[in-house]
Amino acid sequence: MALLERTTEVQALVGAVAAATNGGSGGVVLVEGPAGIGKTALVDAAGEAAAAAGLLVLRARGGELEHEFAFGVVRQLFEPALNGAAPTDAALAGHARHAALALGLTASGGPPTGDPSAVFAALHGLYWLTANLAAARPLALLVDDAHWADSASMRFLAYLARRVEGLPVLVVVATRPRPEGDAVHAALAADAVPTLLTPRPLSREAVAEIVRALTPAADDEVCAACHAATGGNAFYARELARAIAERGLAPGAAERLRASSPERVTRVVGARLARLPADARALAH
């Protein structure tokens, strides 16, 4: 299904791809919004536009259970490009050799975390790894769910973002609104001065289009109930539309929809609640 009511955001992403490809001028796009609003769909759109323009597209995604592993997101990004490369390869030549430890390409232990000078050397090495890859082919680095990314990887993204202007590199980061006191997210949002995209909830008309694409017989009352139940949240709206298509319409469907929750949404919310402290779960219940 095509993206609905995201023309402005997609145009901004296509423009950023063109700037990195044709002008060789790198940029940063920050996609920020609450869960389910459609950030991943915009990251996917950026990837499709970048691939169509001939950029090397490298992707990573933060994980709720993986954010304690230093440089985990960075490894996701670069491992496909290196494909088991040895530190003597062109991508890791020069200052980029210092990225090898962060990427787990050496036998001398884990990634640097405690020594500030070693951490800086790793960040600088990762920057030059990015520059070396981009010298061979314009590059798109896409990071989804950055609110769950490890702090070392986020520090690299902030470090790169302040230096990307002269490189044919596009950085797209999707994240929920940053928590208060998160200095790294704040640095990425402020110091790099990115293009900021904040997708809004879908309108009543867009939700109706989603519902009727799967259940053409849905009337205005049912579509309005879906919009009221989901608040225009794209993920919730699509899951509710699938549930309607599976269960079918019956008398009183609109009234039931106002208090319903699709099974997948329930599972996602339940899984997140299960990982919270007992006091937080009690409050949610």
mmCIF file of N, CA, C and O in Angstrom, residues 7 34 65 70 98 104 125 146 164 187 200 203 206 213 244 249 262 265-266:
data_model
loop_
_atom_site.group_PDB
_atom_site.id
_atom_site.type_symbol
_atom_site.label_atom_id
_atom_site.label_comp_id
_atom_site.label_asym_id
_atom_site.label_seq_id
_atom_site.Cartn_x
_atom_site.Cartn_y
_atom_site.Cartn_z
ATOM 1 N N THR A 7 3.674 13.018 1.409
ATOM 2 C CA THR A 7 4.317 13.594 0.220
ATOM 3 C C THR A 7 5.468 14.522 0.592
ATOM 4 O O THR A 7 6.558 14.462 0.003
ATOM 5 N N PRO A 34 6.270 9.342 17.508
ATOM 6 C CA PRO A 34 5.918 8.275 18.449
ATOM 7 C C PRO A 34 5.826 6.923 17.770
ATOM 8 O O PRO A 34 5.853 6.818 16.528
ATOM 9 N N LEU A 65 16.641 -5.093 23.294
ATOM 10 C CA LEU A 65 17.430 -5.992 24.125
ATOM 11 C C LEU A 65 18.915 -5.974 23.763
ATOM 12 O O LEU A 65 19.693 -6.772 24.276
ATOM 13 N N ALA A 70 28.126 -2.251 22.973
ATOM 14 C CA ALA A 70 28.784 -1.106 22.354
ATOM 15 C C ALA A 70 29.046 -1.333 20.867
ATOM 16 O O ALA A 70 29.502 -2.403 20.466
ATOM 17 N N HIS A 98 41.612 2.367 12.503
ATOM 18 C CA HIS A 98 41.233 2.449 13.914
ATOM 19 C C HIS A 98 39.787 1.999 14.143
ATOM 20 O O HIS A 98 39.374 1.825 15.286
ATOM 21 N N GLY A 104 35.031 -5.295 15.569
ATOM 22 C CA GLY A 104 35.343 -6.679 15.902
ATOM 23 C C GLY A 104 36.199 -7.372 14.870
ATOM 24 O O GLY A 104 36.126 -8.593 14.716
ATOM 25 N N GLY A 125 38.196 6.671 13.256
ATOM 26 C CA GLY A 125 38.391 5.601 12.289
ATOM 27 C C GLY A 125 37.114 5.260 11.546
ATOM 28 O O GLY A 125 37.125 5.021 10.318
ATOM 29 N N ALA A 146 16.354 4.234 16.427
ATOM 30 C CA ALA A 146 17.580 4.718 17.061
ATOM 31 C C ALA A 146 17.406 4.986 18.552
ATOM 32 O O ALA A 146 18.399 5.083 19.282
ATOM 33 N N VAL A 164 29.685 15.496 7.828
ATOM 34 C CA VAL A 164 29.228 14.811 6.631
ATOM 35 C C VAL A 164 29.036 15.746 5.436
ATOM 36 O O VAL A 164 28.908 15.287 4.294
ATOM 37 N N ALA A 187 22.649 16.028 20.777
ATOM 38 C CA ALA A 187 23.739 16.464 19.904
ATOM 39 C C ALA A 187 23.424 16.160 18.452
ATOM 40 O O ALA A 187 23.676 16.972 17.561
ATOM 41 N N ARG A 200 2.867 13.338 10.911
ATOM 42 C CA ARG A 200 1.694 13.561 11.736
ATOM 43 C C ARG A 200 0.731 12.377 11.641
ATOM 44 O O ARG A 200 0.813 11.580 10.705
ATOM 45 N N SER A 203 -5.124 11.418 8.634
ATOM 46 C CA SER A 203 -6.451 12.031 8.700
ATOM 47 C C SER A 203 -7.538 10.958 8.649
ATOM 48 O O SER A 203 -7.290 9.783 8.376
ATOM 49 N N ALA A 206 -7.570 9.381 5.196
ATOM 50 C CA ALA A 206 -6.503 8.408 4.948
ATOM 51 C C ALA A 206 -6.798 7.082 5.633
ATOM 52 O O ALA A 206 -6.577 6.006 5.054
ATOM 53 N N ALA A 213 -9.367 -0.317 1.452
ATOM 54 C CA ALA A 213 -8.487 -1.101 0.572
ATOM 55 C C ALA A 213 -8.597 -2.582 0.891
ATOM 56 O O ALA A 213 -8.406 -3.439 0.014
ATOM 57 N N ILE A 244 -10.417 -6.176 10.629
ATOM 58 C CA ILE A 244 -11.762 -6.056 10.060
ATOM 59 C C ILE A 244 -11.906 -6.981 8.855
ATOM 60 O O ILE A 244 -12.916 -7.671 8.683
ATOM 61 N N LEU A 249 -17.513 -7.679 8.529
ATOM 62 C CA LEU A 249 -18.383 -6.689 9.135
ATOM 63 C C LEU A 249 -19.671 -7.340 9.608
ATOM 64 O O LEU A 249 -20.213 -8.216 8.952
ATOM 65 N N PRO A 262 -6.489 -4.826 17.848
ATOM 66 C CA PRO A 262 -6.045 -5.969 17.048
ATOM 67 C C PRO A 262 -5.030 -6.828 17.806
ATOM 68 O O PRO A 262 -4.266 -6.321 18.639
ATOM 69 N N VAL A 265 -1.324 -5.711 17.779
ATOM 70 C CA VAL A 265 -1.077 -4.543 18.619
ATOM 71 C C VAL A 265 -1.031 -4.963 20.080
ATOM 72 O O VAL A 265 -0.164 -4.526 20.855
ATOM 73 N N THR A 266 -1.961 -5.835 20.475
ATOM 74 C CA THR A 266 -1.985 -6.322 21.849
ATOM 75 C C THR A 266 -0.692 -7.053 22.194
ATOM 76 O O THR A 266 -0.137 -6.872 23.282
#
